[in-house]
Tab-separated table of C-alpha atoms and ligand atoms in Angstrom:
chain	number	residue	atom	x	y	z
A	243	MET	CA	27.525	24.732	-33.015
A	244	ASP	CA	25.639	25.979	-29.986
A	245	VAL	CA	25.989	23.493	-27.091
A	246	SER	CA	23.223	25.048	-25.043
A	247	GLU	CA	20.696	24.137	-27.722
A	248	PHE	CA	21.684	20.473	-27.430
A	249	ILE	CA	21.641	20.600	-23.658
A	250	GLU	CA	18.203	22.221	-23.662
A	251	ALA	CA	16.847	19.280	-25.690
A	252	VAL	CA	17.758	16.763	-22.966
A	253	PRO	CA	14.919	16.007	-20.514
A	254	LEU	CA	17.264	15.320	-17.570
A	255	PRO	CA	18.878	18.155	-15.609
A	256	VAL	CA	22.235	18.799	-17.359
A	257	ILE	CA	25.053	21.246	-16.626
A	258	LEU	CA	28.242	21.807	-18.559
A	259	VAL	CA	31.315	22.625	-16.444
A	260	ARG	CA	34.243	24.046	-18.442
A	261	ASP	CA	37.868	23.229	-17.774
A	262	ASP	CA	38.181	26.543	-15.886
A	263	GLU	CA	35.682	24.993	-13.399
A	264	ARG	CA	32.935	27.480	-14.229
A	265	ILE	CA	29.458	26.552	-15.370
A	266	ALA	CA	29.100	27.255	-19.074
A	267	ALA	CA	25.565	26.059	-19.781
A	268	THR	CA	22.520	24.546	-18.089
A	269	ASN	CA	19.092	23.432	-19.285
A	270	ARG	CA	15.632	24.133	-17.947
A	271	ALA	CA	15.444	20.909	-15.913
A	272	ALA	CA	18.725	21.843	-14.195
A	273	LYS	CA	17.349	25.274	-13.312
A	274	VAL	CA	14.263	23.642	-11.776
A	275	LEU	CA	16.505	21.363	-9.701
A	276	LEU	CA	19.314	23.767	-8.733
A	277	GLY	CA	17.894	27.230	-9.187
A	278	PRO	CA	18.521	29.921	-11.832
A	279	GLY	CA	21.621	32.040	-12.440
A	280	MET	CA	24.240	29.288	-12.493
A	281	GLU	CA	26.032	30.305	-15.692
A	282	GLY	CA	29.493	31.782	-15.176
A	283	ARG	CA	29.728	30.701	-11.539
A	284	HIS	CA	32.212	28.235	-10.084
A	285	TYR	CA	30.539	24.816	-9.747
A	286	VAL	CA	31.625	24.548	-6.090
A	287	THR	CA	29.282	27.404	-5.176
A	288	ILE	CA	26.287	25.639	-6.707
A	289	LEU	CA	26.682	21.966	-5.852
A	290	ARG	CA	27.648	21.903	-2.242
A	291	GLN	CA	27.542	18.164	-1.608
A	292	PRO	CA	31.096	16.769	-1.186
A	293	LEU	CA	30.360	13.562	-3.116
A	294	VAL	CA	29.142	15.512	-6.145
A	295	LEU	CA	32.093	17.913	-5.979
A	296	ASP	CA	34.547	14.980	-5.831
A	297	CYS	CA	32.802	13.343	-8.766
A	298	ILE	CA	33.060	16.440	-10.988
A	299	GLU	CA	36.614	17.146	-9.878
A	300	ALA	CA	37.654	13.584	-10.740
A	301	ALA	CA	36.135	13.891	-14.201
A	302	LEU	CA	37.893	17.228	-14.784
A	303	ARG	CA	41.312	16.081	-13.558
A	304	LEU	CA	41.434	12.495	-14.791
A	305	ARG	CA	39.354	13.007	-17.954
A	306	GLU	CA	37.369	9.902	-17.019
A	307	ALA	CA	33.625	9.421	-16.440
A	308	SER	CA	32.667	9.399	-12.775
A	309	GLU	CA	29.386	8.680	-10.944
A	310	THR	CA	27.792	9.376	-7.582
A	311	GLN	CA	24.528	10.124	-5.786
A	312	TYR	CA	22.914	13.476	-5.039
A	313	THR	CA	20.071	13.942	-2.570
A	314	ASN	CA	17.829	16.929	-2.625
A	315	ALA	CA	14.946	17.778	-0.314
A	316	PHE	CA	12.752	18.762	-3.212
A	317	SER	CA	9.193	20.001	-2.603
A	318	GLY	CA	8.999	18.288	0.757
A	319	ARG	CA	10.320	14.865	-0.205
A	320	ASP	CA	13.839	13.506	-0.385
A	321	ALA	CA	14.714	13.085	-4.031
A	322	ILE	CA	17.658	10.869	-4.932
A	323	TYR	CA	19.583	11.534	-8.135
A	324	HIS	CA	22.186	9.453	-9.873
A	325	VAL	CA	24.895	11.872	-11.021
A	326	ARG	CA	27.229	11.212	-13.944
A	327	ALA	CA	30.110	13.516	-14.880
A	328	VAL	CA	31.470	12.733	-18.346
A	329	PRO	CA	34.421	14.535	-19.996
A	330	VAL	CA	33.506	16.170	-23.329
A	331	ALA	CA	35.459	18.479	-25.646
A	332	GLU	CA	34.359	21.651	-23.797
A	333	GLY	CA	34.793	20.371	-20.251
A	334	VAL	CA	32.606	17.980	-18.229
A	335	LEU	CA	28.938	17.270	-18.819
A	336	VAL	CA	27.075	16.554	-15.569
A	337	THR	CA	23.659	14.824	-15.702
A	338	PHE	CA	21.188	14.167	-12.882
A	339	GLU	CA	18.871	11.179	-13.198
A	340	ASP	CA	15.956	11.007	-10.729
A	341	ARG	CA	15.997	7.570	-9.126
A	342	THR	CA	13.659	8.391	-6.234
A	343	ALA	CA	10.851	6.129	-7.449
A	344	MET	CA	13.238	3.193	-7.715
A	345	HIS	CA	14.558	3.790	-4.208
A	346	GLU	CA	11.007	4.094	-2.868
A	347	ALA	CA	9.958	0.862	-4.575
A	348	GLY	CA	12.980	-0.853	-3.042
A	349	GLN	CA	12.077	0.507	0.384
A	350	MET	CA	8.465	-0.664	0.015
A	351	ARG	CA	9.638	-4.120	-0.946
A	352	ARG	CA	11.971	-4.302	2.062
A	353	ASP	CA	9.194	-3.114	4.408
A	354	PHE	CA	6.806	-5.661	2.954
A	355	VAL	CA	9.250	-8.540	3.389
A	356	ALA	CA	9.997	-7.389	6.943
A	357	ASN	CA	6.253	-7.235	7.745
A	358	VAL	CA	5.512	-10.648	6.273
A	359	SER	CA	8.439	-12.220	8.106
A	360	HIS	CA	7.358	-10.662	11.354
A	361	GLU	CA	3.731	-11.773	10.930
A	362	LEU	CA	4.817	-15.333	10.166
A	363	ARG	CA	7.402	-15.502	12.889
A	364	THR	CA	4.967	-14.838	15.725
A	365	PRO	CA	2.788	-17.933	15.172
A	366	LEU	CA	5.815	-19.965	14.165
A	367	THR	CA	7.595	-19.159	17.420
A	368	ALA	CA	4.487	-20.206	19.345
A	369	LEU	CA	4.252	-23.476	17.403
A	370	MET	CA	7.894	-24.284	18.032
A	371	GLY	CA	7.564	-23.509	21.729
A	372	PHE	CA	4.597	-25.849	22.106
A	373	ILE	CA	6.264	-28.617	20.140
A	374	GLU	CA	9.197	-28.426	22.530
A	375	THR	CA	6.889	-28.491	25.566
A	376	LEU	CA	4.977	-31.460	24.191
A	377	ARG	CA	8.215	-33.346	23.695
A	378	GLY	CA	9.495	-32.514	27.168
A	379	PRO	CA	7.587	-31.475	30.289
A	380	ALA	CA	4.039	-32.121	28.981
A	381	ARG	CA	4.849	-35.475	27.430
A	382	GLU	CA	2.629	-37.574	29.703
A	383	ASP	CA	0.067	-34.905	30.533
A	384	ALA	CA	-2.975	-35.662	28.377
A	385	GLU	CA	-4.921	-32.598	29.466
A	386	ALA	CA	-2.087	-30.163	28.734
A	387	ARG	CA	-1.482	-31.889	25.424
A	388	ASP	CA	-5.044	-31.257	24.324
A	389	ARG	CA	-4.892	-27.636	25.310
A	390	PHE	CA	-1.555	-27.097	23.553
A	391	LEU	CA	-2.748	-28.825	20.412
A	392	GLY	CA	-5.725	-26.458	20.407
A	393	ILE	CA	-3.406	-23.437	20.541
A	394	MET	CA	-1.155	-24.946	17.876
A	395	GLU	CA	-4.158	-25.430	15.627
A	396	ARG	CA	-5.101	-21.786	16.057
A	397	GLU	CA	-1.576	-20.569	15.301
A	398	ALA	CA	-1.297	-22.805	12.237
A	399	GLY	CA	-4.690	-21.476	11.125
A	400	ARG	CA	-3.371	-17.930	11.451
A	401	MET	CA	-0.372	-18.748	9.250
A	402	ASN	CA	-2.663	-20.383	6.743
A	403	ARG	CA	-4.902	-17.311	6.605
A	404	LEU	CA	-1.916	-15.032	6.216
A	405	VAL	CA	-0.568	-17.048	3.294
A	406	SER	CA	-3.932	-17.175	1.542
A	407	ASP	CA	-4.453	-13.422	2.091
A	408	LEU	CA	-0.999	-12.756	0.605
A	409	LEU	CA	-1.794	-14.915	-2.414
A	410	SER	CA	-5.117	-13.224	-2.899
A	411	LEU	CA	-3.500	-9.779	-2.602
A	412	SER	CA	-0.890	-10.587	-5.232
A	413	GLN	CA	-3.539	-12.048	-7.536
A	414	VAL	CA	-5.788	-8.999	-7.234
A	415	GLU	CA	-2.830	-6.686	-7.773
A	416	SER	CA	-1.727	-8.475	-10.907
A	417	GLU	CA	-5.247	-8.326	-12.378
A	418	GLU	CA	-5.946	-4.762	-11.321
A	419	ARG	CA	-5.748	-3.355	-14.841
A	420	MET	CA	-8.084	-5.952	-16.327
A	421	ARG	CA	-11.628	-4.847	-15.784
A	422	PRO	CA	-13.911	-7.805	-14.966
A	423	THR	CA	-16.728	-8.501	-17.402
A	424	ASP	CA	-19.005	-11.148	-15.809
A	425	ARG	CA	-22.516	-10.114	-14.874
A	426	VAL	CA	-22.705	-10.116	-11.094
A	427	ASP	CA	-25.718	-9.481	-8.896
A	428	VAL	CA	-24.250	-7.553	-5.965
A	429	SER	CA	-27.341	-8.130	-3.792
A	430	ALA	CA	-27.145	-11.884	-4.297
A	431	GLN	CA	-23.475	-11.867	-3.291
A	432	VAL	CA	-24.251	-9.782	-0.205
A	433	ARG	CA	-27.087	-12.163	0.776
A	434	SER	CA	-24.823	-15.176	0.527
A	435	VAL	CA	-22.021	-13.447	2.481
A	436	ILE	CA	-24.507	-12.532	5.204
A	437	SER	CA	-25.792	-16.055	5.521
A	438	SER	CA	-22.270	-17.407	5.853
A	439	LEU	CA	-21.413	-14.790	8.497
A	440	LYS	CA	-24.547	-15.500	10.607
A	441	PRO	CA	-22.651	-17.812	13.008
A	442	LEU	CA	-19.936	-15.186	13.582
A	443	ALA	CA	-22.591	-12.525	14.224
A	444	GLU	CA	-24.298	-14.799	16.759
A	445	GLN	CA	-21.004	-15.479	18.460
A	446	PHE	CA	-20.476	-11.729	18.905
A	447	GLY	CA	-24.116	-11.092	19.836
A	448	VAL	CA	-24.650	-8.878	16.802
A	449	SER	CA	-27.876	-8.623	14.842
A	450	LEU	CA	-27.312	-8.308	11.115
A	451	THR	CA	-29.977	-6.422	9.182
A	452	THR	CA	-30.197	-5.603	5.504
A	453	GLU	CA	-32.023	-3.031	3.428
A	454	GLY	CA	-32.554	-3.281	-0.305
A	455	ALA	CA	-30.975	-6.729	-0.563
A	456	GLU	CA	-33.971	-8.217	-2.429
A	457	MET	CA	-33.664	-6.095	-5.542
A	458	GLU	CA	-31.465	-7.212	-8.383
A	459	THR	CA	-28.318	-5.085	-8.760
A	460	ILE	CA	-26.292	-6.227	-11.743
A	461	ILE	CA	-22.797	-4.877	-12.381
A	462	PRO	CA	-19.922	-6.025	-14.569
A	463	GLY	CA	-17.736	-7.764	-12.013
A	464	ASP	CA	-15.977	-10.766	-10.589
A	465	ALA	CA	-18.389	-12.616	-8.284
A	466	ASP	CA	-15.741	-14.145	-5.990
A	467	GLN	CA	-14.019	-10.817	-5.540
A	468	ILE	CA	-17.282	-8.990	-4.835
A	469	ALA	CA	-18.043	-11.615	-2.195
A	470	GLN	CA	-14.557	-11.135	-0.751
A	471	VAL	CA	-15.099	-7.367	-0.412
A	472	PHE	CA	-18.324	-7.744	1.557
A	473	THR	CA	-17.044	-10.674	3.593
A	474	ASN	CA	-14.239	-8.505	4.902
A	475	LEU	CA	-16.333	-5.372	5.457
A	476	ILE	CA	-19.150	-7.187	7.252
A	477	GLU	CA	-16.732	-9.366	9.200
A	478	ASN	CA	-14.837	-6.240	10.320
A	479	ALA	CA	-18.093	-4.549	11.344
A	480	ILE	CA	-18.966	-7.581	13.484
A	481	LYS	CA	-15.491	-8.079	14.946
A	482	TYR	CA	-14.469	-4.468	15.573
A	483	GLY	CA	-17.828	-2.679	15.730
A	484	GLY	CA	-19.836	-5.491	17.346
A	485	THR	CA	-20.107	-3.793	20.724
A	486	GLY	CA	-22.814	-1.615	19.105
A	487	GLY	CA	-25.001	-4.740	18.853
A	488	GLU	CA	-26.234	-4.048	15.341
A	489	VAL	CA	-24.682	-4.094	11.892
A	490	THR	CA	-26.685	-2.894	8.915
A	491	VAL	CA	-26.000	-3.474	5.257
A	492	CYS	CA	-27.869	-1.172	2.916
A	493	ILE	CA	-27.897	-1.591	-0.861
A	494	THR	CA	-29.043	1.206	-3.150
A	495	ARG	CA	-29.106	1.698	-6.901
A	496	HIS	CA	-28.361	5.062	-8.479
A	497	GLU	CA	-29.107	6.082	-12.056
A	498	SER	CA	-26.432	8.749	-11.898
A	499	GLU	CA	-24.012	8.518	-9.009
A	500	PRO	CA	-22.202	11.892	-8.639
A	501	THR	CA	-18.663	10.564	-7.978
A	502	LEU	CA	-18.792	7.980	-10.759
A	503	ARG	CA	-20.942	10.125	-13.075
A	504	GLY	CA	-23.047	7.192	-14.146
A	505	PRO	CA	-25.229	4.317	-12.974
A	506	ALA	CA	-23.918	2.658	-9.827
A	507	VAL	CA	-24.671	0.259	-7.013
A	508	ARG	CA	-23.801	1.439	-3.541
A	509	VAL	CA	-23.421	-0.753	-0.486
A	510	ASP	CA	-23.140	0.786	2.982
A	511	VAL	CA	-21.928	-1.348	5.859
A	512	ALA	CA	-22.581	0.435	9.151
A	513	ASP	CA	-21.841	-0.519	12.722
A	514	HIS	CA	-22.432	1.281	15.999
A	515	GLY	CA	-19.231	0.237	17.726
A	516	GLU	CA	-16.273	2.216	18.999
A	517	GLY	CA	-15.493	3.863	15.683
A	518	ILE	CA	-12.061	4.747	14.348
A	519	SER	CA	-10.271	8.016	15.060
A	520	ALA	CA	-9.610	10.276	12.089
A	521	ARG	CA	-5.837	9.868	12.058
A	522	HIS	CA	-6.131	6.113	11.366
A	523	ILE	CA	-8.689	6.331	8.565
A	524	PRO	CA	-6.387	7.244	5.644
A	525	ARG	CA	-4.026	4.403	6.569
A	526	LEU	CA	-6.567	1.575	7.015
A	527	THR	CA	-6.099	0.267	3.478
A	528	GLU	CA	-2.313	-0.077	3.872
A	529	ARG	CA	-1.094	-3.631	4.094
A	530	PHE	CA	-0.790	-4.880	7.672
A	531	TYR	CA	-2.182	-1.650	9.126
A	532	ARG	CA	-4.238	-2.323	12.237
A	533	VAL	CA	-5.670	0.219	14.637
A	534	ASP	CA	-5.252	-2.046	17.609
A	535	GLY	CA	-2.753	-4.642	16.457
A	536	HIS	CA	-3.076	-6.740	19.563
A	537	ARG	CA	-6.853	-6.939	19.431
A	538	SER	CA	-6.924	-7.600	15.701
A	539	ARG	CA	-4.436	-10.467	16.100
A	540	GLU	CA	-6.543	-11.911	18.910
A	541	MET	CA	-9.408	-11.984	16.420
A	542	GLY	CA	-7.188	-13.757	13.913
A	543	GLY	CA	-6.862	-10.694	11.653
A	544	THR	CA	-3.888	-10.272	9.330
A	545	GLY	CA	-4.400	-6.583	8.535
A	546	LEU	CA	-4.556	-7.384	4.812
A	547	GLY	CA	-8.335	-7.411	4.446
A	548	LEU	CA	-8.877	-3.747	3.564
A	549	ALA	CA	-5.793	-3.678	1.309
A	550	ILE	CA	-7.407	-6.492	-0.700
A	551	VAL	CA	-10.771	-4.687	-0.674
A	552	LYS	CA	-9.151	-1.523	-2.036
A	553	HIS	CA	-7.505	-3.361	-4.928
A	554	ILE	CA	-10.724	-5.193	-5.809
A	555	VAL	CA	-12.732	-1.962	-5.752
A	556	ASN	CA	-10.090	-0.283	-7.951
A	557	ARG	CA	-10.218	-3.178	-10.380
A	558	HIS	CA	-13.988	-2.641	-10.647
A	559	ARG	CA	-13.348	1.112	-11.169
A	560	GLY	CA	-15.347	1.799	-8.021
A	561	ARG	CA	-14.783	3.899	-4.906
A	562	MET	CA	-14.574	3.145	-1.231
A	563	ARG	CA	-15.441	5.669	1.489
A	564	ILE	CA	-14.772	5.350	5.183
A	565	GLU	CA	-16.574	7.561	7.663
A	566	SER	CA	-16.200	7.150	11.344
A	567	HIS	CA	-16.305	9.066	14.572
A	568	LYS	CA	-14.789	7.774	17.757
A	569	GLY	CA	-17.557	6.344	19.916
A	570	GLN	CA	-20.224	6.516	17.195
A	571	GLY	CA	-19.504	3.606	14.922
A	572	SER	CA	-18.204	3.351	11.385
A	573	LEU	CA	-19.626	3.437	7.892
A	574	PHE	CA	-17.797	1.701	5.054
A	575	SER	CA	-19.334	2.470	1.654
A	576	VAL	CA	-18.488	0.819	-1.625
A	577	ILE	CA	-19.733	2.386	-4.861
A	578	LEU	CA	-19.461	0.198	-7.957
A	579	PRO	CA	-20.205	1.302	-11.517
A	580	ALA	CA	-23.196	-0.563	-12.954
A	581	SER	CA	-22.125	-0.385	-16.568
B	720	ATP	N1	-15.794	-1.467	11.419
B	720	ATP	C1	-14.642	-1.216	12.043
B	720	ATP	N2	-14.618	-0.631	13.273
B	720	ATP	C2	-13.452	-0.358	13.921
B	720	ATP	N3	-12.223	-0.676	13.410
B	720	ATP	C3	-12.179	-1.269	12.204
B	720	ATP	C4	-13.372	-1.563	11.455
B	720	ATP	N4	-12.993	-2.148	10.285
B	720	ATP	C5	-11.642	-2.205	10.319
B	720	ATP	N5	-11.142	-1.699	11.456
B	720	ATP	C6	-9.715	-1.576	11.825
B	720	ATP	O1	-8.975	-1.640	10.616
B	720	ATP	C7	-7.954	-2.628	10.697
B	720	ATP	C8	-7.679	-3.192	9.332
B	720	ATP	O2	-8.750	-3.999	8.864
B	720	ATP	P1	-8.458	-5.176	7.841
B	720	ATP	O3	-9.748	-5.778	7.427
B	720	ATP	O4	-7.558	-4.630	6.782
B	720	ATP	O5	-7.575	-6.192	8.673
B	720	ATP	P2	-7.992	-7.286	9.768
B	720	ATP	O6	-9.468	-7.377	9.869
B	720	ATP	O7	-7.190	-6.996	10.995
B	720	ATP	O8	-7.423	-8.610	9.105
B	720	ATP	P3	-8.137	-9.527	7.996
B	720	ATP	O9	-9.186	-8.707	7.334
B	720	ATP	O10	-7.028	-9.882	7.076
B	720	ATP	O11	-8.682	-10.674	8.749
B	720	ATP	C9	-8.488	-3.625	11.707
B	720	ATP	O12	-7.422	-4.309	12.319
B	720	ATP	C10	-9.239	-2.733	12.689
B	720	ATP	O13	-8.319	-2.217	13.629
B	721	MG	MG1	-10.683	-7.641	8.172
């Protein structure tokens, strides 16, 4: 029986180390991972990591299965392999299982929990501080009490927004694969979002103008989610691009949109504010990413808005484009397939 044929059939990188400590056979996946020309060489010259060497040595000497981890800077990223050395009749069979994705998912989860905790702790610390002050020094001071209660209300509101944004993010993520089927008029949603954001625009001294919002633009969609997309984009344009004085929302219909290769509705939200520098643009849709964290928090932002927008647009099989030049304003475009 030819062992190398069996080894070749295994999708994981596999090497067979004989009892004389030389490599007897390898498969294609192992050659991709460790390089060619291993056969006949001593395993110590190929696998230089002490943990892996110990693992193979233990399996050879004790005739018992042994496991460890192997890291490899593979095509620019750190790959993490779970290594198992198992005694077989001809020696020791060593397999490498790529667990990088699992480690990355674990890291993302830890980062997410750390971010959420941090975002919640800030308002919570403020609330606790004011409660203590109200119980102690400011107990009889009616004016201070009113002011502190106002701040406490704002901080509680921030926590409330954060929790509802988190819920909405997890809902959108869990539905991302289910394409929505209701008939939604994008223009009608945009009109209603604009009328509910009028007070905010006035507060920031911004004039909101629309183009094309009277025509009917039907797409298969989820009305609440479409409204959520434009609420965030227009709200951002007012809050972060408001210094330009004007925010325009332009709706167009395309019989054949090049990127989607089919009928589509496109909405452009443009402001003439400070703009966003190029290095921030690719990261804007990450959870909790804010260009100016301090300013965004002042405005009550959680940094989740664009992450939610991205998931909603993906669920609708659409595209989002961000164009911006520092000092010249920003353009956020959403293209949604119309059938
Ligand atoms: N039109 C814009 N002009 C300049 N910066 C913007 C614009 N839109 C978004 N940003 C930047 O992108 C960041 C992320 O926006 P996002 O909507 O995800 O979060 P947020 O507005 O801070 O919080 P939330 O939307 O949850 O209230 C903002 O904090 C802001 O720094
Ligand atoms: Mg926002």
